[in-house]
Backbone as ProteinMPNN parsed JSONL, in Angstrom:
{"seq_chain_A": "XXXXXXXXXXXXXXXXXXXXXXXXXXXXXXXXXXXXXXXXXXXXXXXXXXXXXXXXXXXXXXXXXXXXXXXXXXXXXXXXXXXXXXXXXXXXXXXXXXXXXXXXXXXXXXXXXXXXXXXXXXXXXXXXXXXXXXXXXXXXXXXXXXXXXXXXXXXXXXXXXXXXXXXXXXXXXX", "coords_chain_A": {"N_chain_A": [[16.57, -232.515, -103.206], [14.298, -229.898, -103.409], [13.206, -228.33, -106.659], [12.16, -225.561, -108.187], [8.907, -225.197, -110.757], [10.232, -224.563, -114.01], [10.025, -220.977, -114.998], [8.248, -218.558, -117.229], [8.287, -214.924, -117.796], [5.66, -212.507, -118.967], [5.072, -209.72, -120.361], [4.666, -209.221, -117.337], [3.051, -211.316, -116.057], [3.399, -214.56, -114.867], [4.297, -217.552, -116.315], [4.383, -220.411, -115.241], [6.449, -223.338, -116.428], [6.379, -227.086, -117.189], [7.451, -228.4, -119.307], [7.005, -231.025, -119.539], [4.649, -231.901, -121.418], [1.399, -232.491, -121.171], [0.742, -231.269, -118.697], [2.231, -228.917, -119.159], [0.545, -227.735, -120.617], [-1.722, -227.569, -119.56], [-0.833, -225.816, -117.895], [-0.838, -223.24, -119.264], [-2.73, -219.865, -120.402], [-5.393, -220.312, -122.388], [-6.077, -218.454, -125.567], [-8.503, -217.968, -128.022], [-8.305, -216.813, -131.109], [-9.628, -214.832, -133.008], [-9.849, -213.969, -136.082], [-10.27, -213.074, -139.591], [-8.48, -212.381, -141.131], [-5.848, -213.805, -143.092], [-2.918, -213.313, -142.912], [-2.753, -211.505, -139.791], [-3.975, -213.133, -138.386], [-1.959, -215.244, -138.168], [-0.128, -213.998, -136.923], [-0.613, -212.82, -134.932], [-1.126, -215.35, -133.678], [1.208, -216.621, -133.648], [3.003, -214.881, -132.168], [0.993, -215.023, -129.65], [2.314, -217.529, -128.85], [4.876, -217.247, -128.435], [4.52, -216.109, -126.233], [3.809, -217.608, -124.109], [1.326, -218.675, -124.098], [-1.717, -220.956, -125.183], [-2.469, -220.703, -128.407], [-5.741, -220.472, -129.857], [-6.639, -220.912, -133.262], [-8.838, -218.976, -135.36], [-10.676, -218.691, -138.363], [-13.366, -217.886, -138.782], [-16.605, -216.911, -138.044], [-18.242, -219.286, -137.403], [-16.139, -221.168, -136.533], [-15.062, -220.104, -134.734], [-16.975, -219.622, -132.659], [-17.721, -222.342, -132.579], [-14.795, -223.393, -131.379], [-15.1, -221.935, -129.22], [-17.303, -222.97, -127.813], [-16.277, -225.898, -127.458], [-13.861, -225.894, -126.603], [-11.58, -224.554, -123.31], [-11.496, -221.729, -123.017], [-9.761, -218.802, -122.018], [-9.596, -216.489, -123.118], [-10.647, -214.42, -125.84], [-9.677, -213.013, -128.853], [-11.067, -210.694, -130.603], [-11.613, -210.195, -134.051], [-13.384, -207.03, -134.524], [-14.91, -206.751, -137.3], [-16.04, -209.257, -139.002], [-17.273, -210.036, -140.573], [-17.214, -208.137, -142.894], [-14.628, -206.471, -143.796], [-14.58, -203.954, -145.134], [-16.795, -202.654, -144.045], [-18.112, -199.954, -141.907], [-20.354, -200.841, -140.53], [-20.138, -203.29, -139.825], [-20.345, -205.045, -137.441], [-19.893, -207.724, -136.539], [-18.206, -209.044, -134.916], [-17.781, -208.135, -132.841], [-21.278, -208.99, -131.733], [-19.979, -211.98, -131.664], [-18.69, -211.088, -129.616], [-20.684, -210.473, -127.115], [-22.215, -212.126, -126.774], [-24.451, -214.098, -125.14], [-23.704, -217.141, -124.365], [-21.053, -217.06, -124.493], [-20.653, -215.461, -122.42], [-18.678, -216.361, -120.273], [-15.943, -216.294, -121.384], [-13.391, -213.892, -121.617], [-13.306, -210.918, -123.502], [-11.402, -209.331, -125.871], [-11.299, -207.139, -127.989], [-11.08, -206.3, -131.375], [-9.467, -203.941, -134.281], [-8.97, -202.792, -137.36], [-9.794, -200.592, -138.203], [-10.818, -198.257, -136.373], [-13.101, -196.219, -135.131], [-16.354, -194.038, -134.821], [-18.211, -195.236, -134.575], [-17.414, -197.912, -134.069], [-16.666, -197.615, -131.018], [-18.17, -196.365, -129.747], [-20.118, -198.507, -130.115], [-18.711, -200.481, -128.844], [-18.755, -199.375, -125.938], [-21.257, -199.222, -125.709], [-22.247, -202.047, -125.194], [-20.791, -203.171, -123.369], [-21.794, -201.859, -121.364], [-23.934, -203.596, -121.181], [-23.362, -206.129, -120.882], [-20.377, -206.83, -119.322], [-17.301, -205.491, -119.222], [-15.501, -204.338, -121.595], [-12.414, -205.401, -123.657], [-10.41, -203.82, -125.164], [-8.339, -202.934, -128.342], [-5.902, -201.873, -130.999], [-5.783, -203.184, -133.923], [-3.522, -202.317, -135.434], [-1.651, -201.339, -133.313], [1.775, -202.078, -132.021], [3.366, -205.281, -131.876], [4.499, -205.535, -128.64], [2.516, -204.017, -127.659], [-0.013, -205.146, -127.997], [0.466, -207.623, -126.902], [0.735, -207.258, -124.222], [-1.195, -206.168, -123.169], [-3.051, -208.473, -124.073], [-1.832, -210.06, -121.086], [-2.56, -208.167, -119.904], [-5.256, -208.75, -119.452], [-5.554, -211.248, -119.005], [-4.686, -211.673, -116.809], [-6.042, -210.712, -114.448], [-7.831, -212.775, -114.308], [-8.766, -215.246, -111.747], [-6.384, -218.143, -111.721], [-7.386, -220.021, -110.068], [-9.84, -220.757, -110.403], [-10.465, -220.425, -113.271], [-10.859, -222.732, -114.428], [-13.126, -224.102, -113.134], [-15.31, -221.801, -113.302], [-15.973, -222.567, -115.972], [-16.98, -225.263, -116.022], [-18.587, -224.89, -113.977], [-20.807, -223.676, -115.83], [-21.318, -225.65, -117.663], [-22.477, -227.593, -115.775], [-25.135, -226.084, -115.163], [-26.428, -226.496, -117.412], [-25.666, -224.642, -119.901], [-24.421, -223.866, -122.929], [-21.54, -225.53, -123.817]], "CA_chain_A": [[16.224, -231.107, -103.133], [13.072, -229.72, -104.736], [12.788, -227.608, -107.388], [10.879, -224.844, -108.878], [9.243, -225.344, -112.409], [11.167, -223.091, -114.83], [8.861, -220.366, -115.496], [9.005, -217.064, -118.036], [7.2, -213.831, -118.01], [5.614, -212.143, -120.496], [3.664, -208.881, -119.906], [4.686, -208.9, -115.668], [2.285, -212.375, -115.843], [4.506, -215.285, -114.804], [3.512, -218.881, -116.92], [5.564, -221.317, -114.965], [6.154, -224.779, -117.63], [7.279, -228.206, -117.014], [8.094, -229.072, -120.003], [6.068, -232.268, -119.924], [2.851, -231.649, -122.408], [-0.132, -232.014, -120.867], [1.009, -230.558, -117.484], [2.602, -227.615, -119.448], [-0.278, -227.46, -121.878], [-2.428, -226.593, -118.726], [-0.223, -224.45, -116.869], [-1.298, -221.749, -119.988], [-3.902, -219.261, -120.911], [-5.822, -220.559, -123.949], [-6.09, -217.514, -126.287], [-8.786, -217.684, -128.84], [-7.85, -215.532, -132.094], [-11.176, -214.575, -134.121], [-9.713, -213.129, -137.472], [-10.433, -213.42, -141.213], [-7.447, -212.215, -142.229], [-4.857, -214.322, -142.245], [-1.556, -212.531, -142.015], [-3.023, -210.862, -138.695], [-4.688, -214.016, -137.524], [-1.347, -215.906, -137.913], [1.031, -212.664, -136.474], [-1.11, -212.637, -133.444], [-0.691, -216.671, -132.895], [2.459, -216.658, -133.552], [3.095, -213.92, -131.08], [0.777, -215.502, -128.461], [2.965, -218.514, -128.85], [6.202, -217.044, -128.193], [4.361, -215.059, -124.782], [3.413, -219.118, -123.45], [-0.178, -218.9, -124.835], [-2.232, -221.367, -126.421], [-3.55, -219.625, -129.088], [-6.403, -221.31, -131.153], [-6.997, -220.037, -134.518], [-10.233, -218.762, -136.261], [-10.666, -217.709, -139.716], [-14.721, -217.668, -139.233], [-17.25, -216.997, -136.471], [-18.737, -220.707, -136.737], [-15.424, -221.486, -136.489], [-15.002, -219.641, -132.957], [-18.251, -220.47, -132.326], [-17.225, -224.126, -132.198], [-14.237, -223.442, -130.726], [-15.598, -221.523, -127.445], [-17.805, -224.129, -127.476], [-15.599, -227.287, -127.128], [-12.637, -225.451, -125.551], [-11.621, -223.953, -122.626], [-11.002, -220.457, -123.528], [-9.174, -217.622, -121.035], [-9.9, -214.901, -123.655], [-11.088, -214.224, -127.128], [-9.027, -212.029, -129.333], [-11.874, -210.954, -131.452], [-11.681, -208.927, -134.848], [-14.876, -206.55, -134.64], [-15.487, -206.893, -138.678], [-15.358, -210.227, -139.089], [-17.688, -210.719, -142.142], [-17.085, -206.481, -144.023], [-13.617, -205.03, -143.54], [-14.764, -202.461, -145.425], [-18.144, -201.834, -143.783], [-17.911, -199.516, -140.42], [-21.1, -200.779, -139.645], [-20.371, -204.848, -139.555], [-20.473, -205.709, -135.806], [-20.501, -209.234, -135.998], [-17.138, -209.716, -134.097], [-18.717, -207.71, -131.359], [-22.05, -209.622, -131.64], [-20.092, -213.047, -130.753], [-18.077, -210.67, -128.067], [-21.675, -209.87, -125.965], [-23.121, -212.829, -127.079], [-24.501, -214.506, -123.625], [-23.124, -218.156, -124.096], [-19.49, -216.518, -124.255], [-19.983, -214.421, -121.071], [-17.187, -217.135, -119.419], [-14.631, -216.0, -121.462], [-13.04, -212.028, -121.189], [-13.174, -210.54, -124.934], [-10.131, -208.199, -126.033], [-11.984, -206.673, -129.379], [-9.402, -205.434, -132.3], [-10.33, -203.364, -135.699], [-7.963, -202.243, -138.074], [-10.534, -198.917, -138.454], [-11.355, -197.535, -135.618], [-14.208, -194.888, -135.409], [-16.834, -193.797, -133.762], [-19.193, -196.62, -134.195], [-16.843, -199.269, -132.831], [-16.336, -197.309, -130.171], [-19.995, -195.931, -129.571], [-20.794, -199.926, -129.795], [-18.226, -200.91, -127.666], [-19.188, -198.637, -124.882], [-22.654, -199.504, -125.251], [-22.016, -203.469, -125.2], [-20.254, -203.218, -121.959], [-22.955, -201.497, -120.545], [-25.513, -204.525, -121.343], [-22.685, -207.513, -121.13], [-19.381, -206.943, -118.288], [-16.251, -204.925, -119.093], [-14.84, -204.795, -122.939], [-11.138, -204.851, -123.435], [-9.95, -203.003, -126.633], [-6.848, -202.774, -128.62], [-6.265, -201.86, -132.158], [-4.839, -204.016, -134.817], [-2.21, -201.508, -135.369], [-0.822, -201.642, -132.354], [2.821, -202.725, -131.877], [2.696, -206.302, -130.9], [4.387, -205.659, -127.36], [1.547, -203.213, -126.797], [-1.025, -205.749, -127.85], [0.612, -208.58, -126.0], [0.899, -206.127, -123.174], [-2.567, -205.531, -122.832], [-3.331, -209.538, -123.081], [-1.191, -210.366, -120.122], [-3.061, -207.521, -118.465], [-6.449, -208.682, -119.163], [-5.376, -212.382, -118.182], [-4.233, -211.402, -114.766], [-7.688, -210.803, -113.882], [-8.739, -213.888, -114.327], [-8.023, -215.917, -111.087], [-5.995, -219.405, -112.033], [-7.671, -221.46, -109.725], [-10.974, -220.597, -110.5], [-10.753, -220.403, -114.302], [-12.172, -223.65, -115.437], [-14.196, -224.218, -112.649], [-16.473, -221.786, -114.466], [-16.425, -223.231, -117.42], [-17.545, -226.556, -115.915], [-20.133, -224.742, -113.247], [-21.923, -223.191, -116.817], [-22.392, -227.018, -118.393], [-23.619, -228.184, -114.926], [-26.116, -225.569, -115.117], [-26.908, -226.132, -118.869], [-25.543, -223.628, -120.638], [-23.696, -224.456, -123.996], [-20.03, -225.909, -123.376]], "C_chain_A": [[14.988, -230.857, -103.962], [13.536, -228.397, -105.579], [11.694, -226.795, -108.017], [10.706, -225.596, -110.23], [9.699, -224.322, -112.703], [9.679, -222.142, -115.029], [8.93, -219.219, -116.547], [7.621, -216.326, -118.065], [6.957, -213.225, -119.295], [4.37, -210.965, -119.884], [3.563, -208.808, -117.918], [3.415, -210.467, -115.408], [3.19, -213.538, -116.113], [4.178, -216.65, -115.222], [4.596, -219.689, -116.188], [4.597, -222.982, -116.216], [7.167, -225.723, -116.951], [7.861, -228.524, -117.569], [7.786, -230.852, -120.281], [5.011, -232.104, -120.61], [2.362, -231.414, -121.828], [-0.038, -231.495, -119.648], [1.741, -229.175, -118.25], [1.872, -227.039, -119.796], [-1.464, -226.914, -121.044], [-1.999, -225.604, -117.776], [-0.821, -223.012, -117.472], [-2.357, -221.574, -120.358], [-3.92, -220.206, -122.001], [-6.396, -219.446, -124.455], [-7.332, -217.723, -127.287], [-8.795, -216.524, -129.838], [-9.389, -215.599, -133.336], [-11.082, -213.681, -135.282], [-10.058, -213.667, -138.845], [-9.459, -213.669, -141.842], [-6.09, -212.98, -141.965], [-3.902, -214.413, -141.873], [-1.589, -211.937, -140.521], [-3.032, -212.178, -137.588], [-3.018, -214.766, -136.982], [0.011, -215.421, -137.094], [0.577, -213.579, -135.243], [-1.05, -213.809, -132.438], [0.44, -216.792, -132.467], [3.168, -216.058, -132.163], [2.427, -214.779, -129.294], [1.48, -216.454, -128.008], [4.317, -218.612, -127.879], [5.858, -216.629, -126.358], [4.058, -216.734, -123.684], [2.245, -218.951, -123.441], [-0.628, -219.538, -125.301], [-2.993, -220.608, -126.929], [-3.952, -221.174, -129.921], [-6.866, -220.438, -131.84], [-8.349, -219.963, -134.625], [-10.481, -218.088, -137.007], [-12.057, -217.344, -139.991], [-15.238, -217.552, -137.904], [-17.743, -218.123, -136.455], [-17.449, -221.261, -136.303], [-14.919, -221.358, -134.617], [-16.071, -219.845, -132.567], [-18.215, -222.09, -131.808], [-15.961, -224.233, -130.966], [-14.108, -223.007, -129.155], [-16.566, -222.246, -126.981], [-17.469, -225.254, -126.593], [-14.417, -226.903, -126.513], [-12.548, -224.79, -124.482], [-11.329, -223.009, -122.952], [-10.786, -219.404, -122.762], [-10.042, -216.039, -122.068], [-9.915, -215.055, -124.953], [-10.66, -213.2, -127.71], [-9.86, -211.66, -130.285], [-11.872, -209.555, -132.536], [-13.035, -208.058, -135.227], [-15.556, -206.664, -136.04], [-14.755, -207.991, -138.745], [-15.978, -210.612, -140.602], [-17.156, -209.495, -143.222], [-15.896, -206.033, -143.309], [-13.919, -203.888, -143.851], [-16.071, -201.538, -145.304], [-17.841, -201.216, -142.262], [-19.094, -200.049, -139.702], [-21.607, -202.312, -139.175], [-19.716, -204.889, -138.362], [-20.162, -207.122, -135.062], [-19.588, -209.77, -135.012], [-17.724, -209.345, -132.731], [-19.77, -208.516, -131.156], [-21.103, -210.868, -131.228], [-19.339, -212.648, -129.68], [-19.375, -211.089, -126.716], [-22.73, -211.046, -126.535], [-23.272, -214.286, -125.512], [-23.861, -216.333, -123.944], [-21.816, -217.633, -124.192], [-19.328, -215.922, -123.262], [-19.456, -215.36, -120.171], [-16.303, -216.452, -120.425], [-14.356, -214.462, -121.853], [-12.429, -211.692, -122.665], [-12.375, -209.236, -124.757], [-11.112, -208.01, -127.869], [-10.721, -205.792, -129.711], [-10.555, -204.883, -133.399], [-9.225, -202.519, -135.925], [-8.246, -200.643, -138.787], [-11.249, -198.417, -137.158], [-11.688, -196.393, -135.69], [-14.867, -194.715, -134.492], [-18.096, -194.518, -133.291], [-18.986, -197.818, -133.898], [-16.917, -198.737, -131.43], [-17.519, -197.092, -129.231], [-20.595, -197.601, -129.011], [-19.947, -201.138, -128.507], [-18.68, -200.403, -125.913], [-20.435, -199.207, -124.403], [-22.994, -201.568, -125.136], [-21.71, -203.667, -123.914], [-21.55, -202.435, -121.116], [-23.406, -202.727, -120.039], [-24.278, -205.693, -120.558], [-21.836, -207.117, -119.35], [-18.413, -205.947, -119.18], [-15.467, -205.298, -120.093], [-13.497, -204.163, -123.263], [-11.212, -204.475, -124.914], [-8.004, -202.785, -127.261], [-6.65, -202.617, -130.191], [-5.01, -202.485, -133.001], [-3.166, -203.41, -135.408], [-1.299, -200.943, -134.378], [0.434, -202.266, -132.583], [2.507, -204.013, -131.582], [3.223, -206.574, -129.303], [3.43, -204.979, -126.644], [0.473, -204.074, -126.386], [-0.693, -207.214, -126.711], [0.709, -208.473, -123.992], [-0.907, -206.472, -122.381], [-3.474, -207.118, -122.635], [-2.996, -210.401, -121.42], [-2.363, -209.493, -118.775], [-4.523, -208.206, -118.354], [-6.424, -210.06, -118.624], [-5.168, -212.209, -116.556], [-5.159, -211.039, -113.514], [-8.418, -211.477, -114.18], [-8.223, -214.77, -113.297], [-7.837, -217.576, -111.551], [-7.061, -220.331, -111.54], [-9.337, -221.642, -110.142], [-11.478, -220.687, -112.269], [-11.464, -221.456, -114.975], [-13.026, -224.407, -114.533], [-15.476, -223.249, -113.284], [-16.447, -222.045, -115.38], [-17.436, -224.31, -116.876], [-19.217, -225.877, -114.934], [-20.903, -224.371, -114.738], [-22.384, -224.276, -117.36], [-22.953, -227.463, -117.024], [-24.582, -227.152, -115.039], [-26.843, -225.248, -116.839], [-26.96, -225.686, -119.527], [-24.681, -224.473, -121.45], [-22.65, -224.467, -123.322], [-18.936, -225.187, -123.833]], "O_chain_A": [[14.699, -231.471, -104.989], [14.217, -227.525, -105.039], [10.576, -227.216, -108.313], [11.548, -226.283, -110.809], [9.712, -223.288, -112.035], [8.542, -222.593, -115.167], [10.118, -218.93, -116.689], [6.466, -216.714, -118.237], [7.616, -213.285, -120.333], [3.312, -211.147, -119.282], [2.562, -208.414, -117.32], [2.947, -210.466, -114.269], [3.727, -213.687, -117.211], [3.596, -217.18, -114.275], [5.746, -219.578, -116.612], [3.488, -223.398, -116.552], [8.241, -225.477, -116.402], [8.907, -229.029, -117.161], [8.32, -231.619, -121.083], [4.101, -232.319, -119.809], [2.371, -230.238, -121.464], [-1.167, -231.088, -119.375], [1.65, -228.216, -117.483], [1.948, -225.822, -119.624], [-2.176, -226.02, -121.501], [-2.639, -224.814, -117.083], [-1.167, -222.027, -116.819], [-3.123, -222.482, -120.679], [-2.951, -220.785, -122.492], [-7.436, -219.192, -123.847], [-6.536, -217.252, -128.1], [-9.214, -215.414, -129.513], [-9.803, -216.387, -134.186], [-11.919, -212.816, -135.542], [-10.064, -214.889, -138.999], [-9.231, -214.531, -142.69], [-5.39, -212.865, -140.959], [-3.538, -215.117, -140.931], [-0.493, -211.853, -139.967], [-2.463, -212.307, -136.504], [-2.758, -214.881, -135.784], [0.933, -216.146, -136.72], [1.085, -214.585, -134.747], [-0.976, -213.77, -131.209], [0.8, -217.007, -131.31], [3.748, -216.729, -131.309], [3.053, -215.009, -128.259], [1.509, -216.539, -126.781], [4.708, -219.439, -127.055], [6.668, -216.789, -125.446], [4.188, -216.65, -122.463], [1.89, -219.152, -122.279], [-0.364, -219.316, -126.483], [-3.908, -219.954, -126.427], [-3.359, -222.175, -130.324], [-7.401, -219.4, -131.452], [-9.065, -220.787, -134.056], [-10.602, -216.886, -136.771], [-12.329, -216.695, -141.002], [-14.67, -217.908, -136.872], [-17.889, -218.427, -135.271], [-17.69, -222.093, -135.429], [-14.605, -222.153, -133.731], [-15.938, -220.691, -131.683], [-18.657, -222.679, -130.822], [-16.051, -224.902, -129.936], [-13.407, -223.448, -128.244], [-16.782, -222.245, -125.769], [-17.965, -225.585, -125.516], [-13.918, -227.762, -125.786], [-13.581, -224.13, -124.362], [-10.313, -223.275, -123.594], [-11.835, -218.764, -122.698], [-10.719, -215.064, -121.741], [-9.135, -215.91, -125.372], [-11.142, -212.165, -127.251], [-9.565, -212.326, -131.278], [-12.029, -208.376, -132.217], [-13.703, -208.414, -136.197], [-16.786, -206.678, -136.022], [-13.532, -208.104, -138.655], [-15.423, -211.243, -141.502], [-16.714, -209.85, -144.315], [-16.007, -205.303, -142.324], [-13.691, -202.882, -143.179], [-16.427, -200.495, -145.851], [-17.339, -201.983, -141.44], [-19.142, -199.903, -138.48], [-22.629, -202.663, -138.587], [-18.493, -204.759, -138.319], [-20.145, -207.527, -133.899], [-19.9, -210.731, -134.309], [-18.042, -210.082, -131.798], [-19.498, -209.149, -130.136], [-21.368, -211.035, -130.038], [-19.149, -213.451, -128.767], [-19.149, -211.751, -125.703], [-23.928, -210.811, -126.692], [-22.42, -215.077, -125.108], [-23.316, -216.459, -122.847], [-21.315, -218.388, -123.359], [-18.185, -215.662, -122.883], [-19.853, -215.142, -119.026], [-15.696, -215.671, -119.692], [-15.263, -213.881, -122.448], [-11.312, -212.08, -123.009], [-12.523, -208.359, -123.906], [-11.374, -208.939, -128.633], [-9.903, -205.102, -129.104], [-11.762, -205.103, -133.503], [-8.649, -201.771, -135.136], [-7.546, -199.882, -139.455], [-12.465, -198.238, -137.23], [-10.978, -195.499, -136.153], [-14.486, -195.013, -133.36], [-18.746, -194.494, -132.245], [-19.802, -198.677, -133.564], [-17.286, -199.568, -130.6], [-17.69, -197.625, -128.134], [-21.224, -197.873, -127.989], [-20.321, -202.043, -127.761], [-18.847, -201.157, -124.955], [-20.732, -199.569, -123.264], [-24.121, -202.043, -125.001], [-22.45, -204.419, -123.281], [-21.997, -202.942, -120.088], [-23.372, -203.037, -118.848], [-24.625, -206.01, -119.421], [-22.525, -207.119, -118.329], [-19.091, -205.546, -120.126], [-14.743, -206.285, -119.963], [-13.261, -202.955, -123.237], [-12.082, -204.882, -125.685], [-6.934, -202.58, -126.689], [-7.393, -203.397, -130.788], [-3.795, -202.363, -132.852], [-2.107, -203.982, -135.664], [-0.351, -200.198, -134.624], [0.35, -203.147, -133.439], [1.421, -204.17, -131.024], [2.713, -207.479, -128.642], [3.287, -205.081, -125.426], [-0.028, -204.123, -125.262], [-1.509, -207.674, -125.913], [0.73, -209.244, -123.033], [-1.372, -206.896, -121.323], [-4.259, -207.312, -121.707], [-3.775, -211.137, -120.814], [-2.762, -209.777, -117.646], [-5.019, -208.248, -117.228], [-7.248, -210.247, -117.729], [-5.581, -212.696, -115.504], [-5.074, -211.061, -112.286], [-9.595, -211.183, -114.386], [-7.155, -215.275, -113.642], [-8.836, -218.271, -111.738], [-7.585, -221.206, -112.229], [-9.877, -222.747, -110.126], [-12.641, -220.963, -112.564], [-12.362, -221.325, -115.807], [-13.677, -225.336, -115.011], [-16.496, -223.794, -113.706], [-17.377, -221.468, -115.943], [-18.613, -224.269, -117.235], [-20.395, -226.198, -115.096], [-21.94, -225.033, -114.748], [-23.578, -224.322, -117.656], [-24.14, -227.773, -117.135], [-25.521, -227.94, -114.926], [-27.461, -224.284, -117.292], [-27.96, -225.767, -120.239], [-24.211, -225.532, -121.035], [-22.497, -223.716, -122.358], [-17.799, -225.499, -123.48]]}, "name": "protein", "num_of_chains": 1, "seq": "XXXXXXXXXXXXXXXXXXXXXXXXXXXXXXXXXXXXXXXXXXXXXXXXXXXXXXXXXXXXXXXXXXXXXXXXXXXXXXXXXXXXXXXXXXXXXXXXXXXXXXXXXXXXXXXXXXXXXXXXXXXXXXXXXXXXXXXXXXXXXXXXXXXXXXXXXXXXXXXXXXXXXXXXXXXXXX"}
């Protein structure tokens, strides 16, 4: 008789797993998490973990920098102040959101202060770049896990790391 693989939802987005590694290990989104801080950074893994996510960590932007580099990456969980929590007007998480070697992977931007110059800069980022998801660090985490599921689900499976690979055949960073 055949069988299905087992599968579990999370967010109305259905991860079917084998349960063999590296065939399970690509059945799922890969998550990049772009925080400083690291009670948040390690919530939000944790969390992606439990939803059938790889999440990869990042406590720095060279850090995600490297890692959207050398990985395949579905989506970038990125904290908009990544160098000044306590400046409204440090951007830099946004800067590696709309930063053109990342336009393959679909940025969810967080900030534990939202105002009117994240918001102002978000708006105006999406203009220049594609379509910026948002969610704020104080969010519940079924809201925020909510809201990854949704922004994954518009990414079609079969097609996902074919662009990755069409951007190094055409010479763009990996």
């Amino acid at each position: 008789s055949t069988g299905s693989l087992p599968s579990t939802t999370y967010g109305g987005v259905a991860l079917a797993t084998s349960g063999t590694g590296e065939a399970e290990r690509m059945a799922k989104y890969s998550v990049l998490v772009l925080e400083d801080l690291d009670g948040v950074r390690q919530g939000l893994c944790e969390d992606l973990a439990r939803g059938g996510y790889d999440a990869l960590p990042a406590a720095t932007l060279d850090q995600g920098r490297d890692l959207a580099a050398n990985r395949l990456v579905h989506l970038a969980m990125v904290d908009i102040h990544m160098i000044d929590n306590e400046d409204e007007n440090d951007l830099s998480g946004l800067e590696f959101a709309i930063a053109p070697e990342n336009g393959h992977i679909e940025m969810l931007l967080m900030t534990g202060r939202p105002g009117t110059v994240v918001y102002r800069s978000i708006i105006d980022a999406s203009a220049n770049r594609r379509r910026l998801h948002y969610c704020a660090k104080s969010d519940p985490p079924d809201v925020i896990m909510a809201k990854v599921a949704e922004v994954l689900a518009t990414i079609p499976r079969a097609d996902a790391s074919i662009v990755r690979w069409r951007d190094r055949s055409q010479g763009f960073p990996a």
